[in-house]
Amino acid sequence: MLAKQHAWIFSFKNKIIVNVLDKINVIENYASGYRRIFEDYADFSKQPDYYISNNGVIVTLYNRNYGIENDGQNEGQNGGQNIKFDISKRRTKILELISENNQITSTILKELLGVSKATIERDFSKLRKEGKLEYIGSSKNGYWKIKE
């Protein structure tokens, strides 16, 4: 349960359009999104701030993933998932997967390891700089070669 109750005032620029969209099930319930936001933040320490003006509602949502450590600059929503593998274990796993399939893509690797594509690309770059990995051929017909 939310600690404090929120009273919502609904107003629409064009009520006819809103009613038509509601009738054909394009929209859910009026302002149900606000209710869901506050329900999702019920167990979070920083509750959303909101300001109701004559023209609408301004809602400030705080990042629930702030403070979760990861090794990348642009992790986005996958940031918290990097805990699955530490960096060296993840790079070792990448080399293992490449040894099983030398044409494996970064898209497949990101799904298997639960990290972002940017993280995989950074790992490829690091492995190349360390002299452990080389890509041979074109982006369509190439393959990975593990250097010993």
XYZ file of C-alpha atoms in Angstrom:
148
model
C 0.000 0.000 0.000
C 1.096 3.527 -0.630
C 1.847 5.605 2.421
C -0.158 8.512 1.111
C -3.152 8.547 -1.167
C -3.098 10.482 -4.406
C -6.144 12.254 -5.767
C -6.062 12.578 -9.534
C -7.933 15.216 -11.494
C -8.485 14.258 -15.104
C -8.878 16.757 -17.905
C -8.415 16.257 -21.597
C -7.827 18.631 -24.500
C -10.281 16.754 -26.724
C -12.788 14.632 -24.803
C -14.347 13.214 -27.980
C -11.052 11.727 -29.146
C -10.344 10.324 -25.678
C -13.785 8.693 -25.550
C -13.374 7.170 -29.027
C -9.910 5.805 -28.165
C -11.302 4.361 -24.942
C -14.220 2.686 -26.735
C -11.944 0.977 -29.281
C -9.558 -0.148 -26.489
C -6.577 1.880 -27.668
C -6.159 3.365 -24.198
C -6.626 1.578 -20.914
C -8.258 3.527 -18.136
C -7.980 7.251 -17.724
C -4.679 8.000 -15.963
C -4.071 4.376 -14.959
C -0.392 4.925 -15.739
C 0.024 7.295 -12.814
C -1.455 4.759 -10.433
C 0.837 2.013 -11.741
C 3.890 4.250 -11.403
C 3.158 4.954 -7.760
C 2.440 1.268 -7.094
C 5.781 0.293 -8.678
C 7.599 2.819 -6.502
C 5.851 1.742 -3.270
C 8.915 -0.108 -1.945
C 11.450 2.443 -3.206
C 12.936 5.033 -0.843
C 12.486 8.011 -3.206
C 8.865 8.391 -4.246
C 7.993 10.154 -7.518
C 7.377 13.882 -7.259
C 4.506 15.373 -9.180
C 3.192 18.809 -9.963
C -0.305 19.411 -11.323
C -0.638 22.524 -13.475
C -3.401 23.923 -15.672
C -1.895 22.165 -18.689
C -1.133 18.747 -17.262
C 0.938 16.795 -14.786
C 4.709 16.804 -14.445
C 6.045 13.640 -12.808
C 9.672 13.241 -11.710
C 10.776 9.604 -11.485
C 13.956 8.702 -9.656
C 16.285 6.067 -11.074
C 15.676 2.861 -9.150
C 18.959 1.393 -10.461
C 21.147 4.279 -9.296
C 24.163 3.033 -7.402
C 24.233 -0.465 -8.915
C 27.829 -0.935 -10.004
C 28.800 -2.103 -13.483
C 31.854 -1.802 -15.704
C 30.268 0.249 -18.486
C 29.376 3.814 -19.230
C 26.216 3.140 -21.233
C 24.622 0.149 -19.580
C 21.068 1.476 -19.390
C 18.579 -1.082 -18.157
C 21.022 -3.972 -18.237
C 23.410 -2.398 -15.747
C 22.289 -4.448 -12.766
C 22.557 -7.678 -14.711
C 26.351 -7.382 -15.050
C 26.641 -8.886 -11.579
C 26.098 -12.313 -13.215
C 29.718 -12.398 -14.405
C 32.619 -10.355 -13.203
C 34.619 -8.826 -16.036
C 37.408 -11.409 -16.324
C 34.985 -14.342 -16.007
C 32.740 -12.790 -18.655
C 35.648 -12.354 -21.072
C 36.748 -15.932 -20.408
C 33.188 -17.086 -21.117
C 33.186 -15.064 -24.370
C 36.349 -16.881 -25.466
C 34.781 -20.248 -24.569
C 31.643 -19.439 -26.579
C 33.738 -18.274 -29.548
C 35.732 -21.527 -29.424
C 32.419 -23.398 -29.736
C 31.122 -21.138 -32.548
C 33.635 -18.827 -34.216
C 30.865 -16.968 -36.079
C 28.901 -16.062 -32.944
C 27.550 -12.503 -32.937
C 27.571 -9.842 -30.248
C 23.766 -9.989 -30.241
C 23.797 -13.676 -29.328
C 26.535 -13.134 -26.734
C 24.623 -10.319 -25.039
C 21.591 -12.586 -24.702
C 23.622 -15.503 -23.356
C 25.558 -13.386 -20.851
C 22.746 -11.017 -19.859
C 24.628 -7.788 -20.597
C 24.266 -5.001 -23.134
C 25.669 -5.086 -26.648
C 27.935 -2.156 -25.719
C 29.468 -4.262 -22.930
C 30.161 -7.102 -25.378
C 31.750 -4.642 -27.835
C 33.976 -3.276 -25.040
C 34.970 -6.833 -24.140
C 35.814 -7.575 -27.803
C 37.947 -4.431 -27.917
C 39.771 -5.335 -24.703
C 40.390 -8.923 -25.867
C 41.787 -7.608 -29.176
C 44.103 -5.155 -27.360
C 45.317 -7.985 -25.111
C 46.098 -10.008 -28.250
C 43.693 -12.798 -27.323
C 41.146 -12.326 -30.102
C 41.124 -11.398 -33.781
C 38.294 -10.959 -36.279
C 39.058 -12.200 -39.769
C 37.033 -11.289 -42.858
C 34.051 -9.051 -43.493
C 31.289 -8.266 -41.035
C 28.938 -10.597 -42.941
C 31.238 -13.492 -43.743
C 33.962 -13.182 -41.134
C 34.805 -15.243 -38.085
C 36.590 -14.947 -34.753
C 40.059 -16.411 -34.242
C 41.309 -17.029 -30.703
C 45.029 -16.341 -30.367
C 47.040 -18.313 -27.836
